[in-house]
Amino acid sequence: MTVLFEALSLVFTLQVMGTILTASILGIIIGAIPGLTAVMGVALLVPITFFMDPVPAIAAIAALAATAIFAGDIPGALMRIPGTPASAAYVDDAHAMVKQGRPERALGLSMMAACFGGVMGVLLLMVAAPMLARFATNFSSVEYFWLALLGLSCAAIVSQGSAVKGVFSLLFGLWVASIGIDEVAGQPRFTFGSIELMGGVSFIPAMIGMFAVTEILRNATKPRAVPETPRFGPVFKGLGQNMAKRWRNLLRGGAIGSLVGALPGAGADIAAWVSYAVAKRNSATPEAFGKGHDEGIVEAGASNNAALSAAWVPTLVFGIPGDSITAIVIGVLYLKGLEPGPIIFIKTPELVYAIFIAFLIANLLLIPLGWAVIRTSRHLLRIPASYFQPIILASCIIGSFAINNTVFGVGIMLVFGLVGWLFEENGIPVAPAILGIVLGNMLEFNFVTSMLKSQGDILIFVQRPVAVGLCLAVMALWLYPAFKWWRGRRLA
Amino acid sequence: MKLNDRLIGILAILGGIAIISGTFGFREIPGQQFGSAFFPRIIGVVAMLAGLVQIFTANGGPAVTIPAELRGRGVFVAAAVLIGIVLWILLAPLLGFLLITPLLIFTLAMIMGGRALPALAVSIGVTVLFYLIFSSLLRVPLPRGMIEGWLL
């Protein structure tokens, strides 16, 4: 109980509450502007959090992500362009509802669903994370090796599109992680003679390049017309009844989203697609889906925000990110000298609870801020890209510069921006690369440590029960695409 | 710019070979089986294997496809963004943050189809805001140049 009070006193200060509010407003604006995603918003926020204390820093990221994922529904509904990939699953339904002259209904439903799902995800986080952490204190380097491999495999194989391309992306990330002086032997690797690369590739400029510069390039090559925006009715009128009617979808969406999000390597976009499919299968009117039906919006809308919160479970407990945003969070935690893992639950539990409370506040802020952004979205959508794209580029440059105070960081940003853009053009997912960069050292370190402990006996990796379970999960993941390919050929 | 899927496979194999050949110069620690080269070599081998799978499962098609949006104005704008970043890297230490940043924002806004007066206002306003946040508040030593010399 004292821990909870300590956590409350950490959060309810003017500085932290102000940070949460500012980050939430930023998130909701970024999400509402088409072409700016939640991950991009987080990537641009990180250089500023770099200078903050741990609690406001993490709280800011959590708040920005939660509001941006909801606000991504706004361009999705009004223009049929999902603001973030997590909104893509139900964009047809929301847009059809807008075309039928009920934009306030589509956005009101997705706002309430987002808040509800987010709160469910946070509750799961609050209950499951400390329990798992207690369990995880018994883990050795072997379990951590398998966990890192499981997270990376999930990211590469479960990602949309070709699994082989996911693997390419992952390998690129792992290779980037190996650049710099090897921790174990002190040997410089792939530094190309550069002193700046001795310490490794700076994570924040790399991530800004891959998520933000890539998007600027994509937006630059695909200009958009300013949309016609519809007139809105009162957002809250009849909303309560509509939500009450769909309580089953809400609960199921929140539950499935929480579970998918808690898997290492699977995030909000996958959760939304899974929930949309589940809603359709269990609906009395599956034929109405995609034509302006509310069940999919409610269920998948709850699911993606639930996944966003639940993705923090593997992040905080094992140090294995659940999606791109939490991969960035891990980078930030390391920069703050906080190594994610069960130890932070024991050493600094008040910090963990403070993060949970910040998350809860951000999700509750969704309703007032969501209402405000729905009312002002007409104007937000009309901001010409010709002004905000250069501003975003400038903030990318300053953010990359500010981490190490050198222009070398800006160079890293440029290189990774080009790589990310080439990846996207060729259907290679970017998220596995980021997870590879974050987890590469952990994977290598735990592998080498385990092998040194066992004096080269590879059997050490399957000698403990949890390790065997994780090993089977990793193997099942890798065999699944091969099985799918084989079955596809047999049916053909 | 879309590459042929088989070409991507070939590039992955070449990348794998490059990574492995890059590890041959690494110093080995006597008596230690798993040195600095071990992990990169695994990455290299997996890259080559995945490249082979890609080559055998991929569909054919032209080696390089330039999509429609990269043929017209799009390529010009994208190039301007990239050149803008390079120029910032080269010129920021000479001209200073307060001169190069508004120049970059203004030029890109004009290239992307903005109007002169709003672009000018946005570029100056945003630069001052960033300067206040990063230099005054967060104490980041932003590159100094002429204007900083006069002001401070």
XYZ file of C-alpha atoms in Angstrom:
644
model
C 0.000 0.000 0.000
C 2.832 2.393 0.801
C 4.190 1.654 -2.654
C 0.903 2.790 -4.177
C 0.982 6.021 -2.183
C 4.573 6.653 -3.206
C 3.564 6.065 -6.812
C 0.614 8.447 -6.484
C 2.871 11.105 -5.031
C 5.243 10.630 -7.965
C 2.451 11.109 -10.516
C 0.271 13.792 -8.921
C 2.793 16.586 -9.196
C 2.344 19.627 -11.370
C 5.280 18.619 -13.553
C 4.116 15.075 -14.285
C 0.447 15.936 -14.735
C 1.407 18.841 -17.011
C 3.641 16.515 -19.031
C 0.876 13.923 -19.387
C -1.626 16.556 -20.513
C 0.800 18.125 -23.015
C 1.814 14.738 -24.419
C -1.839 13.683 -24.717
C -2.726 16.829 -26.645
C 0.307 16.380 -28.904
C -0.634 12.736 -29.453
C -4.192 13.531 -30.361
C -3.100 16.184 -32.867
C -0.427 13.950 -34.407
C -2.828 11.021 -34.697
C -5.521 13.172 -36.260
C -3.273 14.505 -39.041
C -3.240 11.982 -41.883
C 0.220 10.554 -42.525
C 1.494 11.135 -38.988
C 1.431 7.957 -36.908
C 1.625 7.168 -33.207
C 5.090 5.615 -33.593
C 6.334 8.693 -35.403
C 4.968 10.881 -32.620
C 6.758 8.784 -30.009
C 9.987 8.846 -32.036
C 9.879 12.644 -32.112
C 9.005 12.912 -28.424
C 11.917 10.763 -27.243
C 14.666 13.391 -27.645
C 12.708 15.677 -25.298
C 12.053 12.896 -22.755
C 15.799 12.270 -22.850
C 16.163 15.308 -20.587
C 13.349 14.407 -18.155
C 13.151 12.276 -15.023
C 12.100 8.650 -15.610
C 8.445 8.979 -14.502
C 7.442 12.007 -16.597
C 9.495 10.636 -19.529
C 7.733 7.278 -19.606
C 4.366 8.836 -18.746
C 4.711 11.213 -21.699
C 5.381 8.348 -24.104
C 2.481 6.295 -22.740
C 0.086 9.235 -22.953
C 1.105 10.264 -26.456
C 0.779 6.717 -27.787
C -2.636 6.101 -26.215
C -4.206 9.263 -27.592
C -2.529 9.027 -31.003
C -3.863 5.504 -31.607
C -7.424 6.718 -31.004
C -6.962 9.916 -33.018
C -5.742 7.802 -35.928
C -9.375 6.796 -36.358
C -10.308 10.364 -37.351
C -8.617 10.566 -40.773
C -9.589 6.905 -41.163
C -13.265 7.690 -40.748
C -13.351 11.002 -42.596
C -10.951 10.282 -45.460
C -10.645 6.488 -45.482
C -6.901 6.928 -44.788
C -6.077 5.299 -41.439
C -4.041 7.737 -39.363
C -2.163 4.823 -37.816
C -1.949 1.207 -39.077
C -3.924 0.073 -36.011
C -7.017 1.857 -37.369
C -6.887 0.076 -40.721
C -9.031 -2.921 -39.706
C -12.294 -1.003 -39.355
C -11.642 1.968 -41.619
C -14.296 0.840 -44.137
C -17.021 0.666 -41.499
C -16.140 4.030 -40.005
C -15.938 5.706 -43.406
C -19.246 4.196 -44.533
C -20.866 5.553 -41.362
C -19.493 9.011 -42.154
C -20.861 8.774 -45.703
C -24.266 7.927 -44.240
C -24.100 11.298 -42.491
C -23.274 10.037 -38.991
C -19.606 11.044 -38.475
C -20.176 11.842 -34.799
C -21.474 8.305 -34.241
C -18.452 6.602 -35.848
C -15.928 8.711 -33.941
C -17.888 8.717 -30.670
C -18.018 4.923 -30.700
C -14.341 4.573 -31.448
C -13.472 7.121 -28.731
C -15.457 5.284 -26.048
C -14.173 1.906 -27.235
C -10.586 3.202 -27.148
C -10.998 4.483 -23.586
C -12.642 1.267 -22.415
C -10.100 -0.997 -24.143
C -7.210 1.093 -22.891
C -8.426 0.880 -19.299
C -8.892 -2.895 -19.624
C -5.354 -3.226 -20.954
C -3.971 -1.156 -18.084
C -5.846 -3.283 -15.541
C -4.326 -6.400 -17.073
C -0.935 -4.704 -16.941
C -1.427 -3.850 -13.263
C -2.460 -7.377 -12.318
C -0.337 -9.530 -14.605
C 2.962 -7.653 -14.713
C 3.901 -7.880 -10.998
C 2.819 -11.549 -10.897
C 4.879 -12.401 -13.953
C 7.787 -10.419 -12.556
C 7.786 -12.528 -9.385
C 7.859 -15.627 -11.573
C 10.562 -14.171 -13.816
C 13.021 -13.577 -10.983
C 13.889 -17.271 -11.333
C 14.853 -16.874 -14.982
C 18.461 -17.390 -16.031
C 20.309 -16.273 -19.155
C 18.845 -19.312 -20.950
C 15.227 -18.194 -20.488
C 16.139 -14.655 -21.455
C 17.808 -15.928 -24.608
C 14.631 -17.789 -25.602
C 12.409 -14.859 -24.661
C 14.452 -12.479 -26.821
C 14.343 -14.984 -29.681
C 10.582 -15.425 -29.226
C 9.979 -11.675 -29.351
C 12.131 -11.295 -32.454
C 10.546 -14.309 -34.164
C 7.033 -13.022 -33.468
C 7.925 -9.635 -34.918
C 9.457 -11.138 -38.058
C 6.954 -13.911 -38.776
C 3.629 -12.562 -37.523
C 4.164 -9.247 -39.331
C 1.933 -8.636 -42.310
C 3.232 -9.744 -45.681
C 5.998 -12.218 -46.445
C 7.699 -13.916 -43.494
C 11.028 -14.055 -45.359
C 10.983 -10.280 -45.753
C 10.277 -9.985 -42.028
C 13.401 -12.086 -41.453
C 15.488 -9.798 -43.697
C 14.372 -6.818 -41.669
C 15.165 -8.602 -38.410
C 18.650 -9.612 -39.607
C 19.370 -6.040 -40.640
C 18.425 -4.901 -37.124
C 20.574 -7.590 -35.475
C 23.527 -6.642 -37.643
C 23.115 -2.959 -36.747
C 23.028 -3.970 -33.060
C 26.390 -5.709 -33.478
C 28.075 -2.495 -34.734
C 30.468 -0.954 -32.196
C 32.736 -2.395 -29.538
C 31.758 -5.925 -28.538
C 30.990 -5.898 -24.812
C 32.480 -9.320 -24.114
C 35.795 -9.190 -25.995
C 36.328 -5.450 -26.479
C 36.646 -5.963 -30.231
C 35.346 -3.160 -32.514
C 32.922 -4.586 -35.073
C 31.811 -3.073 -38.427
C 32.835 0.446 -37.400
C 34.362 1.200 -40.840
C 37.132 3.062 -39.051
C 34.731 5.612 -37.573
C 35.322 6.662 -33.993
C 31.691 7.775 -33.705
C 30.529 4.215 -34.469
C 32.722 2.690 -31.733
C 29.931 3.119 -29.196
C 27.443 1.533 -31.568
C 24.709 3.031 -33.725
C 22.853 5.604 -31.661
C 19.378 4.164 -31.232
C 17.278 7.323 -31.169
C 18.527 8.877 -34.436
C 18.174 5.447 -36.099
C 14.604 5.136 -34.926
C 13.704 8.717 -35.887
C 15.075 7.939 -39.339
C 13.152 4.712 -39.758
C 9.810 5.949 -38.449
C 9.717 9.687 -39.083
C 11.986 10.479 -42.042
C 10.554 7.476 -43.888
C 7.073 8.889 -43.460
C 8.105 12.355 -44.606
C 9.568 10.800 -47.758
C 6.433 8.733 -48.330
C 4.151 11.734 -47.811
C 6.345 13.828 -50.092
C 5.964 11.352 -52.933
C 2.239 10.840 -52.387
C 0.615 14.251 -52.111
C -3.011 14.374 -50.983
C -5.868 16.677 -51.733
C -7.436 18.615 -48.864
C -10.555 16.614 -47.929
C -14.152 17.677 -47.758
C -15.128 17.390 -44.112
C -18.691 16.662 -43.020
C -20.769 18.471 -40.419
C -20.815 16.892 -36.977
C -23.828 16.417 -34.730
C -23.515 16.224 -30.914
C -20.940 13.520 -30.114
C -22.431 12.210 -26.881
C -26.083 12.006 -28.021
C -27.241 8.386 -27.759
C -23.649 7.215 -27.311
C -24.327 5.555 -23.944
C -27.157 3.441 -25.353
C -25.111 2.426 -28.372
C -22.218 1.371 -26.160
C -24.473 -0.514 -23.757
C -25.901 -2.448 -26.693
C -22.396 -3.556 -27.682
C -21.042 -4.497 -24.253
C -20.138 -7.970 -25.475
C -17.951 -6.568 -28.253
C -16.310 -4.166 -25.832
C -15.386 -6.859 -23.349
C -14.239 -9.321 -25.994
C -12.245 -6.654 -27.863
C -10.570 -5.509 -24.657
C -9.752 -9.081 -23.641
C -8.407 -10.210 -27.021
C -6.474 -6.967 -27.463
C -4.890 -7.371 -24.027
C -3.846 -10.944 -24.794
C -2.430 -10.195 -28.249
C -0.668 -7.098 -26.952
C 0.913 -9.051 -24.107
C 2.552 -11.420 -26.591
C 6.105 -10.292 -27.240
C 6.411 -8.895 -30.748
C 2.674 -8.570 -31.560
C 1.095 -5.151 -31.231
C -1.996 -3.002 -31.720
C -2.414 -3.457 -35.478
C -2.457 -7.243 -35.276
C -4.838 -7.072 -32.288
C -7.244 -4.870 -34.257
C -7.311 -7.245 -37.230
C -7.805 -10.304 -35.012
C -10.632 -8.619 -33.083
C -12.347 -7.430 -36.248
C -12.331 -10.988 -37.587
C -13.643 -12.365 -34.277
C -16.420 -9.752 -34.169
C -17.483 -10.655 -37.702
C -17.522 -14.380 -36.990
C -19.643 -13.999 -33.847
C -22.004 -11.382 -35.239
C -25.671 -12.006 -36.035
C -25.224 -9.804 -39.106
C -21.760 -10.553 -40.560
C -22.919 -9.319 -43.979
C -23.210 -5.751 -42.590
C -19.465 -5.572 -41.799
C -17.531 -3.137 -43.941
C -20.696 -1.193 -44.779
C -20.973 1.070 -41.756
C -21.672 -1.467 -39.016
C -20.744 -0.585 -35.442
C -19.722 -3.966 -33.985
C -16.335 -4.053 -35.738
C -15.551 -0.452 -34.802
C -16.327 -1.075 -31.143
C -14.542 -4.407 -30.857
C -11.406 -3.594 -32.861
C -11.305 -0.041 -31.464
C -11.249 -1.427 -27.919
C -8.771 -4.069 -28.965
C -6.063 -1.803 -30.378
C -5.940 0.450 -27.322
C -5.985 -2.571 -24.997
C -3.053 -4.051 -26.924
C -1.162 -0.801 -26.631
C -1.296 -0.957 -22.828
C -0.791 -4.698 -22.591
C 2.311 -4.530 -24.815
C 4.012 -3.040 -21.750
C 3.700 -6.355 -19.895
C 6.576 -8.152 -21.679
C 8.398 -4.819 -21.964
C 8.566 -4.108 -18.260
C 8.717 -7.686 -17.006
C 11.212 -9.255 -19.400
C 12.632 -6.329 -21.330
C 11.104 -7.797 -24.509
C 9.085 -5.189 -26.424
C 5.541 -6.004 -27.506
C 5.543 -3.589 -30.474
C 7.528 -0.747 -32.082
C 6.460 1.795 -29.459
C 7.557 -0.352 -26.540
C 10.792 -1.121 -28.425
C 11.441 2.620 -28.288
C 10.477 2.610 -24.586
C 13.114 -0.041 -23.879
C 15.707 2.148 -25.550
C 14.599 5.046 -23.336
C 14.646 2.926 -20.153
C 18.237 1.892 -20.858
C 19.204 5.525 -21.482
C 17.708 6.390 -18.094
C 19.842 3.703 -16.454
C 16.782 1.554 -15.740
C 17.266 -1.927 -17.060
C 13.794 -3.350 -17.754
C 13.224 -6.754 -16.189
C 11.822 -8.259 -12.999
C 14.432 -6.408 -10.972
C 12.777 -2.996 -11.456
C 9.607 -4.446 -9.876
C 11.630 -5.321 -6.783
C 14.041 -2.389 -6.635
C 11.718 0.441 -7.698
C 8.107 -0.793 -7.529
C 6.839 2.773 -6.981
C 8.222 3.672 -10.408
C 6.356 0.829 -12.078
C 3.098 1.720 -10.372
C 3.607 5.356 -11.278
C 3.831 4.285 -14.925
C 0.598 2.283 -14.544
C -1.211 5.262 -13.005
C 0.060 7.574 -15.744
C -1.294 5.132 -18.300
C -4.680 5.070 -16.626
C -4.851 8.860 -16.562
C -3.923 9.069 -20.250
C -6.682 6.618 -21.162
C -9.255 8.536 -19.111
C -8.112 11.803 -20.721
C -9.168 10.261 -24.028
C -12.797 11.271 -23.476
C -12.445 15.034 -22.936
C -9.554 15.342 -25.392
C -11.228 12.991 -27.864
C -14.363 15.084 -27.780
C -12.334 18.250 -28.338
C -10.429 16.780 -31.266
C -13.579 15.434 -32.910
C -15.033 18.943 -32.741
C -11.889 20.517 -34.217
C -10.943 17.758 -36.664
C -12.411 19.726 -39.581
C -9.658 22.280 -39.124
C -6.867 19.807 -38.309
C -7.447 17.913 -41.546
C -7.155 21.143 -43.517
C -3.647 22.054 -42.301
C -1.669 21.930 -45.557
C 1.071 19.308 -45.615
C 3.414 21.851 -47.186
C 3.767 23.529 -43.777
C 3.780 20.675 -41.281
C 6.085 18.317 -43.220
C 9.077 20.731 -43.087
C 8.362 21.355 -39.387
C 8.444 17.631 -38.710
C 11.675 17.275 -40.660
C 13.216 20.073 -38.584
C 12.172 18.369 -35.351
C 13.653 15.076 -36.630
C 16.964 16.839 -37.268
C 17.056 18.617 -33.907
C 16.022 15.449 -32.055
C 18.766 13.406 -33.720
C 21.307 16.124 -33.015
C 20.359 16.615 -29.357
C 21.082 13.046 -28.221
C 24.859 13.215 -28.609
C 25.182 16.881 -29.630
C 26.812 15.985 -32.939
C 25.741 16.230 -36.570
C 26.785 12.584 -36.876
C 23.426 11.677 -35.324
C 21.678 13.563 -38.125
C 23.708 11.507 -40.612
C 22.556 8.288 -38.928
C 18.988 9.539 -39.146
C 19.404 10.171 -42.874
C 20.834 6.713 -43.579
C 18.124 4.921 -41.595
C 15.436 7.092 -43.161
C 16.567 5.961 -46.617
C 16.778 2.321 -45.515
C 13.308 2.491 -43.949
C 11.885 4.058 -47.093
C 13.455 1.367 -49.319
C 12.093 -1.293 -46.933
C 8.573 0.103 -47.156
C 8.659 0.432 -50.930
C 9.586 -3.250 -51.162
C 7.092 -4.605 -48.647
C 9.759 -5.259 -45.978
C 8.328 -4.440 -42.516
C 10.307 -1.917 -40.431
C 9.256 -3.077 -36.942
C 11.414 -6.273 -36.859
C 14.511 -4.191 -37.639
C 13.839 -1.875 -34.695
C 13.248 -4.850 -32.388
C 16.485 -6.378 -33.698
C 18.432 -3.206 -32.910
C 16.989 -3.098 -29.382
C 17.244 -6.807 -28.576
C 20.367 -7.772 -30.533
C 22.803 -7.229 -27.679
C 20.528 -8.974 -25.178
C 20.213 -12.004 -27.475
C 23.963 -12.248 -28.040
C 24.902 -11.557 -24.419
C 22.542 -14.213 -23.024
C 23.607 -16.744 -25.621
C 27.316 -16.275 -24.983
C 26.822 -16.197 -21.193
C 24.852 -19.454 -21.272
C 27.433 -21.152 -23.473
C 30.261 -20.008 -21.200
C 28.351 -21.317 -18.158
C 27.841 -24.719 -19.750
C 31.374 -24.762 -21.224
C 30.060 -25.115 -24.737
C 27.301 -27.640 -24.119
C 24.359 -26.559 -26.274
C 21.988 -28.765 -24.268
C 21.904 -26.110 -21.546
C 19.218 -24.380 -23.622
C 16.705 -27.192 -23.053
C 17.501 -28.303 -19.523
C 14.985 -26.190 -17.618
C 11.196 -26.605 -17.985
C 10.378 -22.980 -18.837
C 13.221 -22.943 -21.356
C 11.797 -26.044 -23.055
C 8.360 -24.424 -23.291
C 9.824 -21.244 -24.800
C 11.971 -23.279 -27.178
C 8.891 -25.176 -28.424
C 7.032 -21.890 -28.910
C 9.913 -20.482 -30.983
C 10.104 -23.649 -33.095
C 6.336 -23.668 -33.679
C 6.558 -20.046 -34.853
C 9.311 -20.844 -37.338
C 7.624 -23.984 -38.642
C 4.275 -22.269 -39.150
C 5.152 -20.412 -42.405
C 6.707 -23.584 -43.827
C 3.553 -25.515 -42.915
C 1.348 -22.845 -44.515
C 3.432 -22.923 -47.696
C 3.305 -26.741 -47.847
C -0.468 -26.817 -47.297
C -0.957 -24.087 -49.898
C 0.934 -26.174 -52.453
C -0.969 -29.354 -51.587
C -4.342 -27.636 -51.965
C -3.219 -26.134 -55.262
C 11.608 2.227 -55.984
C 10.520 -1.382 -56.016
C 13.106 -4.095 -56.565
C 12.326 -7.520 -57.990
C 11.819 -10.106 -55.217
C 14.590 -12.337 -56.613
C 16.935 -9.353 -56.646
C 16.127 -8.784 -52.960
C 17.105 -12.423 -52.318
C 20.411 -11.920 -54.158
C 21.088 -8.734 -52.196
C 20.444 -10.623 -48.934
C 22.958 -13.295 -49.928
C 25.546 -10.653 -50.838
C 24.853 -8.902 -47.529
C 25.362 -12.195 -45.671
C 28.692 -12.756 -47.457
C 29.788 -9.192 -46.674
C 28.961 -9.599 -42.969
C 30.835 -12.899 -42.717
C 33.879 -11.591 -44.584
C 33.844 -8.547 -42.298
C 34.312 -10.829 -39.274
C 37.631 -12.346 -40.434
C 39.659 -9.441 -39.124
C 38.262 -9.847 -35.579
C 40.713 -10.747 -32.851
C 39.943 -14.090 -31.216
C 40.386 -14.601 -27.477
C 42.472 -17.752 -26.966
C 40.494 -20.518 -25.293
C 37.144 -18.856 -25.874
C 34.878 -20.617 -28.313
C 32.346 -17.862 -28.830
C 34.166 -14.653 -29.602
C 33.147 -11.441 -31.326
C 32.817 -13.095 -34.730
C 30.402 -15.833 -33.670
C 27.149 -13.892 -33.613
C 27.682 -11.830 -36.788
C 28.551 -15.049 -38.620
C 25.215 -16.576 -37.576
C 23.481 -13.450 -38.892
C 25.397 -13.810 -42.161
C 24.533 -17.488 -42.593
C 20.833 -16.927 -41.829
C 20.784 -14.004 -44.289
C 22.197 -16.254 -47.011
C 19.685 -19.033 -46.269
C 16.754 -16.599 -46.192
C 18.036 -15.089 -49.452
C 17.972 -18.550 -51.075
C 14.406 -19.166 -49.854
C 13.426 -15.770 -51.251
C 14.974 -16.517 -54.662
C 13.166 -19.849 -54.977
C 9.769 -18.697 -53.752
C 9.659 -15.249 -55.406
C 7.753 -14.239 -58.503
C 9.507 -12.799 -61.538
C 9.116 -9.311 -62.894
C 11.279 -6.382 -63.952
C 14.459 -5.869 -61.922
C 13.524 -2.376 -60.770
C 10.105 -0.726 -60.947
C 9.800 3.010 -60.464
C 6.260 3.687 -59.225
C 4.170 6.404 -60.841
C 4.458 8.805 -57.901
C 8.252 8.778 -58.191
C 8.206 9.814 -61.851
C 6.714 13.274 -61.532
C 6.938 15.974 -58.889
C 7.209 13.395 -56.100
C 10.807 12.517 -56.859
C 11.722 16.206 -56.894
C 10.160 16.787 -53.460
C 11.725 13.633 -51.960
C 15.136 14.641 -53.334
C 14.682 18.115 -51.852
C 14.014 16.566 -48.418
C 17.168 14.420 -48.639
C 19.348 17.242 -49.973
C 17.940 19.483 -47.235
C 19.136 17.050 -44.551
C 22.596 16.765 -46.153
C 22.909 20.558 -46.409
C 21.869 20.941 -42.763
C 24.598 18.471 -41.738
C 27.232 20.306 -43.810
C 26.210 23.902 -43.161
C 24.865 23.910 -39.594
C 28.338 24.082 -37.994
C 29.203 27.020 -40.310
C 25.993 29.052 -40.419
C 24.559 28.144 -37.037
C 21.191 26.727 -36.050
C 19.272 30.015 -36.140
C 20.102 30.637 -39.800
C 20.117 27.178 -41.400
C 16.907 25.858 -39.819
C 14.483 28.584 -40.981
C 16.143 28.437 -44.415
C 15.469 24.684 -44.561
C 11.850 24.965 -43.396
C 11.085 27.892 -45.709
C 12.640 26.309 -48.797
C 10.921 22.957 -48.270
C 7.571 24.617 -47.563
C 7.857 26.533 -50.841
C 8.895 23.401 -52.768
C 5.950 21.506 -51.285
C 3.567 24.155 -52.581
C 3.214 26.583 -49.683
C 2.805 30.367 -50.019
C 5.681 32.727 -49.209
C 4.308 34.721 -46.283
C 2.884 31.836 -44.220
C 6.016 29.801 -44.990
C 8.206 32.634 -43.729
C 6.134 33.027 -40.562
C 6.100 29.277 -39.893
C 9.837 28.882 -40.482
C 10.838 31.727 -38.159
C 8.241 30.915 -35.486
C 9.086 27.218 -35.361
C 12.833 27.862 -35.277
C 12.480 30.248 -32.341
C 10.239 27.736 -30.530
C 12.730 24.895 -31.064
C 15.583 27.148 -29.985
C 13.770 28.067 -26.780
C 12.928 24.426 -25.990
C 16.237 22.823 -26.851
C 18.823 25.532 -26.231
C 17.317 27.620 -23.419
C 15.294 24.944 -21.596
C 17.172 21.695 -22.239
C 20.657 23.243 -22.605
C 21.499 21.452 -25.851
C 24.542 23.147 -27.437
C 22.930 23.755 -30.849
C 25.402 24.705 -33.617
C 26.422 28.364 -33.276
C 26.935 30.790 -36.152
C 26.565 34.426 -37.116
C 23.155 35.141 -35.631
C 23.993 33.436 -32.361
C 27.178 35.519 -32.272
C 25.200 38.789 -32.573
C 22.463 37.798 -30.173
C 24.372 36.142 -27.392
